[in-house]
C-alpha cells in the first residue's frame, strides 16, 4: 500500500500545483525593465573589503570582522527595484541578507523603509523571507514594523531567483520571480511612505532577533556568510524627476493594480507559504497599525 499511497500523494501535489510552485501570474513586470550592472546603479556603502564585483554581478560577505552593504547612485520617489539573489546554504542563523529602500541617512530617527530581508536559519529549517514597511517610525522609541513573513516554494540557496519591490504612489508590491507575494496599499498618508528613498543591499549580523527571535545566533565557525546579487533592475522616478513621471506598472493593463490572475497567484502564495502577518498577531497593538 505504501507505494500506491506515495503515487497518489505525488499526483495530488502535482494536481494542486504545490509540486510546481504557484499558478502563473500571467505577466512579468521585470520583462519590461532592462538590467543594469552593479556599477551602473550602485556603489559600495560599507565593508568594501568584503565586496567583489565581477562581470557586473556582486558578491558580498560577512565574517567576524565586518559585513558589507551597497547603495544606489540616486534616490527615488517611486519605481521598480529588483535583483536576482542567491543565498548561503547551511548554518546562517543570525545573518540577514537584504534588498531594501530607505531614507534613514536623510531622516535619522524618523525614516521610511521598504524591506526584503532573508532571515538566516539552521540547516534543518527553510529560509524566511521577511517583507516589511516602516513609516516615519524608527529610532524614536516607537518602532512600528509591518512584517509579513514567508517561506518559499523553492530552495533559494540552489540558484538565483528574482526579488523585487514595486513602489507606486498608491501601493507597494513585493514580487518573487514576478509572482506577487504581498500588496500593501495606501489607505492614508500616515500609513504609507511618500518621501524619496535610496536602494540598498547588505549582509550583516542581526543575532539579537533574526532567527527565531534571537534564539539562534551567528556562528562564525561557519564564516564567511555570502550573498550574491546579479541582474539588477532599477526603473522609476528619481527624487528630481518631474511630476509627470510615472513608475512602471505591476499589471499588464499598464494602469491600476494587479490583474485577477496576479491576485490568484498571490493568494496561492499566502495560503501555502505565509508564516506571519502582523495584522493577525494578537500580541500587537493594532491602534498603531490602522491599515489592518
PDB file of C-alpha atoms in Angstrom:
ATOM      1  CA  UNK A   1       0.000   0.000   0.000  1.00  0.00           C
ATOM      2  CA  UNK A   2       2.866   2.376   0.728  1.00  0.00           C
ATOM      3  CA  UNK A   3       4.000   2.747  -2.935  1.00  0.00           C
ATOM      4  CA  UNK A   4       0.411   3.339  -4.064  1.00  0.00           C
ATOM      5  CA  UNK A   5      -0.094   5.941  -1.349  1.00  0.00           C
ATOM      6  CA  UNK A   6       3.117   7.732  -2.396  1.00  0.00           C
ATOM      7  CA  UNK A   7       1.983   7.795  -6.014  1.00  0.00           C
ATOM      8  CA  UNK A   8      -1.402   9.193  -5.018  1.00  0.00           C
ATOM      9  CA  UNK A   9       0.246  11.819  -2.848  1.00  0.00           C
ATOM     10  CA  UNK A  10       2.580  12.859  -5.679  1.00  0.00           C
ATOM     11  CA  UNK A  11      -0.371  13.076  -8.074  1.00  0.00           C
ATOM     12  CA  UNK A  12      -2.319  15.214  -5.605  1.00  0.00           C
ATOM     13  CA  UNK A  13       0.615  17.596  -5.147  1.00  0.00           C
ATOM     14  CA  UNK A  14       1.049  17.995  -8.888  1.00  0.00           C
ATOM     15  CA  UNK A  15      -2.672  18.462  -9.424  1.00  0.00           C
ATOM     16  CA  UNK A  16      -2.862  21.070  -6.674  1.00  0.00           C
ATOM     17  CA  UNK A  17       0.135  22.940  -8.011  1.00  0.00           C
ATOM     18  CA  UNK A  18       2.265  22.542  -4.880  1.00  0.00           C
ATOM     19  CA  UNK A  19       4.905  20.492  -6.671  1.00  0.00           C
ATOM     20  CA  UNK A  20       5.420  23.117  -9.337  1.00  0.00           C
ATOM     21  CA  UNK A  21       5.062  26.352  -7.437  1.00  0.00           C
ATOM     22  CA  UNK A  22       2.350  28.991  -7.731  1.00  0.00           C
ATOM     23  CA  UNK A  23      -0.012  29.382 -10.657  1.00  0.00           C
ATOM     24  CA  UNK A  24       1.294  31.682 -13.365  1.00  0.00           C
ATOM     25  CA  UNK A  25       0.654  35.365 -12.658  1.00  0.00           C
ATOM     26  CA  UNK A  26       0.254  35.833 -16.406  1.00  0.00           C
ATOM     27  CA  UNK A  27       2.524  38.878 -16.529  1.00  0.00           C
ATOM     28  CA  UNK A  28       6.176  39.615 -15.791  1.00  0.00           C
ATOM     29  CA  UNK A  29       6.840  43.232 -14.799  1.00  0.00           C
ATOM     30  CA  UNK A  30      10.582  42.540 -14.830  1.00  0.00           C
ATOM     31  CA  UNK A  31      10.471  41.701 -18.547  1.00  0.00           C
ATOM     32  CA  UNK A  32       9.721  45.351 -19.305  1.00  0.00           C
ATOM     33  CA  UNK A  33      12.805  46.605 -17.463  1.00  0.00           C
ATOM     34  CA  UNK A  34      16.392  46.426 -18.707  1.00  0.00           C
ATOM     35  CA  UNK A  35      19.091  45.041 -16.445  1.00  0.00           C
ATOM     36  CA  UNK A  36      21.966  47.194 -15.226  1.00  0.00           C
ATOM     37  CA  UNK A  37      25.343  46.176 -13.908  1.00  0.00           C
ATOM     38  CA  UNK A  38      26.204  46.839 -10.297  1.00  0.00           C
ATOM     39  CA  UNK A  39      28.415  49.806 -11.156  1.00  0.00           C
ATOM     40  CA  UNK A  40      25.731  51.363 -13.360  1.00  0.00           C
ATOM     41  CA  UNK A  41      23.266  51.584 -10.498  1.00  0.00           C
ATOM     42  CA  UNK A  42      25.115  51.275  -7.192  1.00  0.00           C
ATOM     43  CA  UNK A  43      28.232  51.942  -5.152  1.00  0.00           C
ATOM     44  CA  UNK A  44      29.783  50.468  -2.051  1.00  0.00           C
ATOM     45  CA  UNK A  45      28.417  51.883   1.206  1.00  0.00           C
ATOM     46  CA  UNK A  46      30.401  49.970   3.826  1.00  0.00           C
ATOM     47  CA  UNK A  47      32.676  46.968   4.121  1.00  0.00           C
ATOM     48  CA  UNK A  48      34.491  47.484   0.774  1.00  0.00           C
ATOM     49  CA  UNK A  49      36.982  44.751   1.659  1.00  0.00           C
ATOM     50  CA  UNK A  50      34.021  42.321   1.762  1.00  0.00           C
ATOM     51  CA  UNK A  51      32.605  43.234  -1.625  1.00  0.00           C
ATOM     52  CA  UNK A  52      33.606  41.964  -5.046  1.00  0.00           C
ATOM     53  CA  UNK A  53      32.194  42.926  -8.445  1.00  0.00           C
ATOM     54  CA  UNK A  54      32.782  40.563 -11.360  1.00  0.00           C
ATOM     55  CA  UNK A  55      31.211  40.986 -14.807  1.00  0.00           C
ATOM     56  CA  UNK A  56      28.535  43.287 -13.409  1.00  0.00           C
ATOM     57  CA  UNK A  57      27.498  40.901 -10.614  1.00  0.00           C
ATOM     58  CA  UNK A  58      28.145  41.433  -6.916  1.00  0.00           C
ATOM     59  CA  UNK A  59      29.302  39.203  -4.087  1.00  0.00           C
ATOM     60  CA  UNK A  60      29.284  40.500  -0.505  1.00  0.00           C
ATOM     61  CA  UNK A  61      30.087  38.617   2.666  1.00  0.00           C
ATOM     62  CA  UNK A  62      30.057  38.729   6.446  1.00  0.00           C
ATOM     63  CA  UNK A  63      32.732  37.398   8.757  1.00  0.00           C
ATOM     64  CA  UNK A  64      33.648  38.189  12.344  1.00  0.00           C
ATOM     65  CA  UNK A  65      35.400  41.406  11.250  1.00  0.00           C
ATOM     66  CA  UNK A  66      32.665  43.004   9.120  1.00  0.00           C
ATOM     67  CA  UNK A  67      29.706  42.678   6.832  1.00  0.00           C
ATOM     68  CA  UNK A  68      29.106  44.763   3.718  1.00  0.00           C
ATOM     69  CA  UNK A  69      26.478  46.968   2.130  1.00  0.00           C
ATOM     70  CA  UNK A  70      25.756  48.942  -1.025  1.00  0.00           C
ATOM     71  CA  UNK A  71      23.614  51.898  -2.055  1.00  0.00           C
ATOM     72  CA  UNK A  72      22.036  53.202  -5.254  1.00  0.00           C
ATOM     73  CA  UNK A  73      23.582  56.167  -7.042  1.00  0.00           C
ATOM     74  CA  UNK A  74      20.316  58.117  -6.827  1.00  0.00           C
ATOM     75  CA  UNK A  75      17.283  58.402  -4.539  1.00  0.00           C
ATOM     76  CA  UNK A  76      13.847  57.541  -5.944  1.00  0.00           C
ATOM     77  CA  UNK A  77      10.297  58.617  -5.214  1.00  0.00           C
ATOM     78  CA  UNK A  78       8.754  55.530  -6.872  1.00  0.00           C
ATOM     79  CA  UNK A  79       9.760  52.661  -9.112  1.00  0.00           C
ATOM     80  CA  UNK A  80      10.660  49.016  -9.644  1.00  0.00           C
ATOM     81  CA  UNK A  81      13.720  47.818  -7.745  1.00  0.00           C
ATOM     82  CA  UNK A  82      14.940  44.257  -8.097  1.00  0.00           C
ATOM     83  CA  UNK A  83      17.858  41.854  -8.265  1.00  0.00           C
ATOM     84  CA  UNK A  84      18.494  38.170  -8.683  1.00  0.00           C
ATOM     85  CA  UNK A  85      19.914  36.802  -5.443  1.00  0.00           C
ATOM     86  CA  UNK A  86      21.452  33.534  -4.331  1.00  0.00           C
ATOM     87  CA  UNK A  87      21.739  32.769  -0.631  1.00  0.00           C
ATOM     88  CA  UNK A  88      24.274  30.959   1.513  1.00  0.00           C
ATOM     89  CA  UNK A  89      23.399  27.320   2.335  1.00  0.00           C
ATOM     90  CA  UNK A  90      23.994  25.609   5.658  1.00  0.00           C
ATOM     91  CA  UNK A  91      24.061  27.334   9.049  1.00  0.00           C
ATOM     92  CA  UNK A  92      23.217  31.028   8.566  1.00  0.00           C
ATOM     93  CA  UNK A  93      21.343  31.789  11.801  1.00  0.00           C
ATOM     94  CA  UNK A  94      21.560  35.407  12.916  1.00  0.00           C
ATOM     95  CA  UNK A  95      22.552  36.641   9.458  1.00  0.00           C
ATOM     96  CA  UNK A  96      20.445  38.997   7.329  1.00  0.00           C
ATOM     97  CA  UNK A  97      20.802  39.219   3.545  1.00  0.00           C
ATOM     98  CA  UNK A  98      18.731  42.087   2.202  1.00  0.00           C
ATOM     99  CA  UNK A  99      17.483  44.310  -0.599  1.00  0.00           C
ATOM    100  CA  UNK A 100      15.539  47.358   0.566  1.00  0.00           C
ATOM    101  CA  UNK A 101      14.565  51.003   0.227  1.00  0.00           C
ATOM    102  CA  UNK A 102      15.269  53.537   2.960  1.00  0.00           C
ATOM    103  CA  UNK A 103      15.819  57.213   3.705  1.00  0.00           C
ATOM    104  CA  UNK A 104      17.393  56.635   7.100  1.00  0.00           C
ATOM    105  CA  UNK A 105      20.509  58.590   6.172  1.00  0.00           C
ATOM    106  CA  UNK A 106      18.346  61.581   5.261  1.00  0.00           C
ATOM    107  CA  UNK A 107      15.872  61.273   8.161  1.00  0.00           C
ATOM    108  CA  UNK A 108      17.619  59.522  11.061  1.00  0.00           C
ATOM    109  CA  UNK A 109      15.167  58.519  13.749  1.00  0.00           C
ATOM    110  CA  UNK A 110      12.183  59.361  11.560  1.00  0.00           C
ATOM    111  CA  UNK A 111      12.694  57.375   8.406  1.00  0.00           C
ATOM    112  CA  UNK A 112      10.704  55.319   5.910  1.00  0.00           C
ATOM    113  CA  UNK A 113      11.722  51.856   4.737  1.00  0.00           C
ATOM    114  CA  UNK A 114      10.534  49.007   2.490  1.00  0.00           C
ATOM    115  CA  UNK A 115      12.347  45.732   3.124  1.00  0.00           C
ATOM    116  CA  UNK A 116      13.082  42.385   1.573  1.00  0.00           C
ATOM    117  CA  UNK A 117      15.134  40.554   4.198  1.00  0.00           C
ATOM    118  CA  UNK A 118      16.205  36.937   4.280  1.00  0.00           C
ATOM    119  CA  UNK A 119      16.394  35.729   7.862  1.00  0.00           C
ATOM    120  CA  UNK A 120      19.216  33.254   8.304  1.00  0.00           C
ATOM    121  CA  UNK A 121      18.414  29.783   9.533  1.00  0.00           C
ATOM    122  CA  UNK A 122      19.668  26.446  10.788  1.00  0.00           C
ATOM    123  CA  UNK A 123      20.247  23.629   8.280  1.00  0.00           C
ATOM    124  CA  UNK A 124      17.078  21.769   9.263  1.00  0.00           C
ATOM    125  CA  UNK A 125      14.749  24.693   8.534  1.00  0.00           C
ATOM    126  CA  UNK A 126      13.998  26.816   5.455  1.00  0.00           C
ATOM    127  CA  UNK A 127      14.924  30.432   4.997  1.00  0.00           C
ATOM    128  CA  UNK A 128      12.295  33.000   5.929  1.00  0.00           C
ATOM    129  CA  UNK A 129      11.716  35.923   3.580  1.00  0.00           C
ATOM    130  CA  UNK A 130      10.567  38.903   5.632  1.00  0.00           C
ATOM    131  CA  UNK A 131       8.824  41.836   3.974  1.00  0.00           C
ATOM    132  CA  UNK A 132       8.392  44.996   5.994  1.00  0.00           C
ATOM    133  CA  UNK A 133       7.232  48.597   5.728  1.00  0.00           C
ATOM    134  CA  UNK A 134       8.155  51.427   8.096  1.00  0.00           C
ATOM    135  CA  UNK A 135       6.631  54.890   8.007  1.00  0.00           C
ATOM    136  CA  UNK A 136       8.371  57.686   9.941  1.00  0.00           C
ATOM    137  CA  UNK A 137       8.814  55.498  12.956  1.00  0.00           C
ATOM    138  CA  UNK A 138      12.303  54.154  13.545  1.00  0.00           C
ATOM    139  CA  UNK A 139      14.761  55.369  16.140  1.00  0.00           C
ATOM    140  CA  UNK A 140      12.348  57.442  18.207  1.00  0.00           C
ATOM    141  CA  UNK A 141      11.316  54.697  20.595  1.00  0.00           C
ATOM    142  CA  UNK A 142       8.166  53.970  18.624  1.00  0.00           C
ATOM    143  CA  UNK A 143       9.284  51.419  16.052  1.00  0.00           C
ATOM    144  CA  UNK A 144       6.239  50.153  14.165  1.00  0.00           C
ATOM    145  CA  UNK A 145       7.033  47.298  11.813  1.00  0.00           C
ATOM    146  CA  UNK A 146       4.555  45.869   9.360  1.00  0.00           C
ATOM    147  CA  UNK A 147       6.068  42.453   8.867  1.00  0.00           C
ATOM    148  CA  UNK A 148       4.767  39.667   6.690  1.00  0.00           C
ATOM    149  CA  UNK A 149       6.984  36.592   6.575  1.00  0.00           C
ATOM    150  CA  UNK A 150       7.044  33.802   4.016  1.00  0.00           C
ATOM    151  CA  UNK A 151       8.724  30.533   3.279  1.00  0.00           C
ATOM    152  CA  UNK A 152       9.421  29.903  -0.403  1.00  0.00           C
ATOM    153  CA  UNK A 153       8.323  27.202  -2.827  1.00  0.00           C
ATOM    154  CA  UNK A 154      11.967  26.599  -3.811  1.00  0.00           C
ATOM    155  CA  UNK A 155      15.388  26.481  -2.160  1.00  0.00           C
ATOM    156  CA  UNK A 156      16.892  29.990  -2.506  1.00  0.00           C
ATOM    157  CA  UNK A 157      20.409  28.633  -1.957  1.00  0.00           C
ATOM    158  CA  UNK A 158      20.394  26.441  -5.071  1.00  0.00           C
ATOM    159  CA  UNK A 159      20.060  29.078  -7.774  1.00  0.00           C
ATOM    160  CA  UNK A 160      19.437  32.751  -8.449  1.00  0.00           C
ATOM    161  CA  UNK A 161      15.853  33.973  -8.144  1.00  0.00           C
ATOM    162  CA  UNK A 162      14.461  37.430  -8.797  1.00  0.00           C
ATOM    163  CA  UNK A 163      13.205  39.502  -5.863  1.00  0.00           C
ATOM    164  CA  UNK A 164      11.682  42.929  -6.325  1.00  0.00           C
ATOM    165  CA  UNK A 165       9.824  45.828  -4.761  1.00  0.00           C
ATOM    166  CA  UNK A 166       7.399  47.859  -6.883  1.00  0.00           C
ATOM    167  CA  UNK A 167       6.603  51.142  -5.146  1.00  0.00           C
ATOM    168  CA  UNK A 168       3.989  53.400  -6.681  1.00  0.00           C
ATOM    169  CA  UNK A 169       2.094  56.376  -5.242  1.00  0.00           C
ATOM    170  CA  UNK A 170      -0.822  54.058  -4.431  1.00  0.00           C
ATOM    171  CA  UNK A 171       0.700  50.734  -3.347  1.00  0.00           C
ATOM    172  CA  UNK A 172       3.773  48.610  -2.657  1.00  0.00           C
ATOM    173  CA  UNK A 173       4.023  45.161  -4.229  1.00  0.00           C
ATOM    174  CA  UNK A 174       6.634  42.567  -3.292  1.00  0.00           C
ATOM    175  CA  UNK A 175       7.481  40.058  -6.031  1.00  0.00           C
ATOM    176  CA  UNK A 176       9.391  36.780  -6.211  1.00  0.00           C
ATOM    177  CA  UNK A 177      10.162  35.611  -9.751  1.00  0.00           C
ATOM    178  CA  UNK A 178       7.443  38.037 -10.911  1.00  0.00           C
ATOM    179  CA  UNK A 179       4.860  36.409  -8.636  1.00  0.00           C
ATOM    180  CA  UNK A 180       3.279  38.988  -6.305  1.00  0.00           C
ATOM    181  CA  UNK A 181       3.509  37.750  -2.733  1.00  0.00           C
ATOM    182  CA  UNK A 182       2.275  40.845  -0.882  1.00  0.00           C
ATOM    183  CA  UNK A 183       0.422  44.047  -1.700  1.00  0.00           C
ATOM    184  CA  UNK A 184       0.465  46.987   0.734  1.00  0.00           C
ATOM    185  CA  UNK A 185      -1.978  49.682  -0.335  1.00  0.00           C
ATOM    186  CA  UNK A 186      -2.058  53.361   0.503  1.00  0.00           C
ATOM    187  CA  UNK A 187      -5.043  53.765   2.802  1.00  0.00           C
ATOM    188  CA  UNK A 188      -3.865  57.063   4.294  1.00  0.00           C
ATOM    189  CA  UNK A 189      -0.866  59.362   4.117  1.00  0.00           C
ATOM    190  CA  UNK A 190       0.001  58.405   7.695  1.00  0.00           C
ATOM    191  CA  UNK A 191       0.448  54.728   6.833  1.00  0.00           C
ATOM    192  CA  UNK A 192       2.300  54.983   3.515  1.00  0.00           C
ATOM    193  CA  UNK A 193       5.867  56.069   2.680  1.00  0.00           C
ATOM    194  CA  UNK A 194       5.942  59.076   0.332  1.00  0.00           C
ATOM    195  CA  UNK A 195       9.389  60.615   0.790  1.00  0.00           C
ATOM    196  CA  UNK A 196      12.265  59.713  -1.600  1.00  0.00           C
ATOM    197  CA  UNK A 197      14.327  56.655  -0.709  1.00  0.00           C
ATOM    198  CA  UNK A 198      17.599  55.094  -1.799  1.00  0.00           C
ATOM    199  CA  UNK A 199      18.013  51.421  -2.760  1.00  0.00           C
ATOM    200  CA  UNK A 200      20.272  49.367  -0.512  1.00  0.00           C
ATOM    201  CA  UNK A 201      21.510  45.833  -0.040  1.00  0.00           C
ATOM    202  CA  UNK A 202      23.573  44.283   2.721  1.00  0.00           C
ATOM    203  CA  UNK A 203      24.661  41.213   4.642  1.00  0.00           C
ATOM    204  CA  UNK A 204      25.033  41.743   8.393  1.00  0.00           C
ATOM    205  CA  UNK A 205      24.836  40.205  11.861  1.00  0.00           C
ATOM    206  CA  UNK A 206      21.376  40.551  13.425  1.00  0.00           C
ATOM    207  CA  UNK A 207      21.810  37.810  16.017  1.00  0.00           C
ATOM    208  CA  UNK A 208      19.619  39.585  18.554  1.00  0.00           C
ATOM    209  CA  UNK A 209      16.440  38.967  16.527  1.00  0.00           C
ATOM    210  CA  UNK A 210      16.920  37.467  13.069  1.00  0.00           C
ATOM    211  CA  UNK A 211      16.448  33.758  13.746  1.00  0.00           C
ATOM    212  CA  UNK A 212      13.520  32.681  15.920  1.00  0.00           C
ATOM    213  CA  UNK A 213      13.606  35.993  17.799  1.00  0.00           C
ATOM    214  CA  UNK A 214      17.284  35.628  18.630  1.00  0.00           C
ATOM    215  CA  UNK A 215      17.219  32.038  19.817  1.00  0.00           C
ATOM    216  CA  UNK A 216      19.985  31.107  17.371  1.00  0.00           C
ATOM    217  CA  UNK A 217      22.979  33.428  16.912  1.00  0.00           C
ATOM    218  CA  UNK A 218      25.529  33.891  14.161  1.00  0.00           C
ATOM    219  CA  UNK A 219      28.225  31.220  14.483  1.00  0.00           C
ATOM    220  CA  UNK A 220      31.451  32.406  12.895  1.00  0.00           C
ATOM    221  CA  UNK A 221      32.868  28.917  12.664  1.00  0.00           C
ATOM    222  CA  UNK A 222      30.693  28.812   9.513  1.00  0.00           C
ATOM    223  CA  UNK A 223      32.040  32.091   8.080  1.00  0.00           C
ATOM    224  CA  UNK A 224      32.063  33.681   5.576  1.00  0.00           C
ATOM    225  CA  UNK A 225      28.327  34.225   5.058  1.00  0.00           C
ATOM    226  CA  UNK A 226      27.940  35.139   1.402  1.00  0.00           C
ATOM    227  CA  UNK A 227      25.224  36.982  -0.520  1.00  0.00           C
ATOM    228  CA  UNK A 228      25.270  37.002  -4.312  1.00  0.00           C
ATOM    229  CA  UNK A 229      23.437  39.532  -6.495  1.00  0.00           C
ATOM    230  CA  UNK A 230      23.076  39.880 -10.251  1.00  0.00           C
ATOM    231  CA  UNK A 231      20.548  41.041 -12.857  1.00  0.00           C
ATOM    232  CA  UNK A 232      19.948  44.372 -11.112  1.00  0.00           C
ATOM    233  CA  UNK A 233      16.863  46.268 -12.281  1.00  0.00           C
ATOM    234  CA  UNK A 234      16.010  49.851 -11.378  1.00  0.00           C
ATOM    235  CA  UNK A 235      13.324  51.781 -13.203  1.00  0.00           C
ATOM    236  CA  UNK A 236      11.365  54.645 -11.750  1.00  0.00           C
ATOM    237  CA  UNK A 237      11.112  58.265 -10.852  1.00  0.00           C
ATOM    238  CA  UNK A 238      14.117  59.785  -9.131  1.00  0.00           C
ATOM    239  CA  UNK A 239      13.763  62.440  -6.465  1.00  0.00           C
ATOM    240  CA  UNK A 240      14.405  65.028  -9.179  1.00  0.00           C
ATOM    241  CA  UNK A 241      12.003  63.639 -11.803  1.00  0.00           C
ATOM    242  CA  UNK A 242       9.161  65.904 -12.983  1.00  0.00           C
ATOM    243  CA  UNK A 243       5.667  65.443 -11.586  1.00  0.00           C
ATOM    244  CA  UNK A 244       4.660  63.876 -14.913  1.00  0.00           C
ATOM    245  CA  UNK A 245       6.939  60.874 -14.255  1.00  0.00           C
ATOM    246  CA  UNK A 246       5.130  57.569 -13.727  1.00  0.00           C
ATOM    247  CA  UNK A 247       6.708  54.388 -12.304  1.00  0.00           C
ATOM    248  CA  UNK A 248       6.374  51.034 -14.085  1.00  0.00           C
ATOM    249  CA  UNK A 249       3.055  49.246 -13.776  1.00  0.00           C
ATOM    250  CA  UNK A 250       2.566  45.982 -11.926  1.00  0.00           C
ATOM    251  CA  UNK A 251      -0.195  44.858 -14.263  1.00  0.00           C
ATOM    252  CA  UNK A 252      -0.444  44.074 -17.977  1.00  0.00           C
ATOM    253  CA  UNK A 253      -3.020  46.818 -18.401  1.00  0.00           C
ATOM    254  CA  UNK A 254      -0.360  49.426 -17.685  1.00  0.00           C
ATOM    255  CA  UNK A 255      -2.592  51.147 -15.173  1.00  0.00           C
ATOM    256  CA  UNK A 256      -4.250  50.265 -11.931  1.00  0.00           C
ATOM    257  CA  UNK A 257      -3.285  47.385  -9.703  1.00  0.00           C
ATOM    258  CA  UNK A 258      -2.853  43.649 -10.105  1.00  0.00           C
ATOM    259  CA  UNK A 259      -4.812  41.606 -12.608  1.00  0.00           C
ATOM    260  CA  UNK A 260      -7.176  38.869 -11.480  1.00  0.00           C
ATOM    261  CA  UNK A 261      -4.590  36.254 -12.482  1.00  0.00           C
ATOM    262  CA  UNK A 262      -1.883  38.021 -10.468  1.00  0.00           C
ATOM    263  CA  UNK A 263      -4.156  38.206  -7.429  1.00  0.00           C
ATOM    264  CA  UNK A 264      -4.862  34.487  -7.776  1.00  0.00           C
ATOM    265  CA  UNK A 265      -1.137  33.710  -7.754  1.00  0.00           C
ATOM    266  CA  UNK A 266      -0.597  35.975  -4.743  1.00  0.00           C
ATOM    267  CA  UNK A 267      -3.450  34.335  -2.850  1.00  0.00           C
ATOM    268  CA  UNK A 268      -1.924  30.905  -3.566  1.00  0.00           C
ATOM    269  CA  UNK A 269       1.394  32.007  -2.086  1.00  0.00           C
ATOM    270  CA  UNK A 270      -0.270  33.448   1.003  1.00  0.00           C
ATOM    271  CA  UNK A 271      -2.394  30.341   1.549  1.00  0.00           C
ATOM    272  CA  UNK A 272       0.579  27.999   1.285  1.00  0.00           C
ATOM    273  CA  UNK A 273       3.672  29.912   2.392  1.00  0.00           C
ATOM    274  CA  UNK A 274       2.724  32.862   4.604  1.00  0.00           C
ATOM    275  CA  UNK A 275       4.057  32.184   8.114  1.00  0.00           C
ATOM    276  CA  UNK A 276       3.476  35.534   9.861  1.00  0.00           C
ATOM    277  CA  UNK A 277       1.168  38.519   9.313  1.00  0.00           C
ATOM    278  CA  UNK A 278       1.438  41.498  11.670  1.00  0.00           C
ATOM    279  CA  UNK A 279      -2.242  42.296  11.205  1.00  0.00           C
ATOM    280  CA  UNK A 280      -3.167  38.901  12.665  1.00  0.00           C
ATOM    281  CA  UNK A 281      -0.738  38.966  15.582  1.00  0.00           C
ATOM    282  CA  UNK A 282      -2.776  39.149  18.835  1.00  0.00           C
ATOM    283  CA  UNK A 283       0.283  40.494  20.683  1.00  0.00           C
ATOM    284  CA  UNK A 284       0.403  43.629  18.559  1.00  0.00           C
ATOM    285  CA  UNK A 285      -1.244  46.953  19.406  1.00  0.00           C
ATOM    286  CA  UNK A 286      -3.345  47.449  16.284  1.00  0.00           C
ATOM    287  CA  UNK A 287      -4.238  51.009  17.151  1.00  0.00           C
ATOM    288  CA  UNK A 288      -0.751  51.727  15.798  1.00  0.00           C
ATOM    289  CA  UNK A 289      -1.483  49.953  12.517  1.00  0.00           C
ATOM    290  CA  UNK A 290      -4.881  51.318  11.466  1.00  0.00           C
ATOM    291  CA  UNK A 291      -4.497  49.861   7.977  1.00  0.00           C
ATOM    292  CA  UNK A 292      -5.205  46.435   9.494  1.00  0.00           C
TER     293      UNK A 292
END
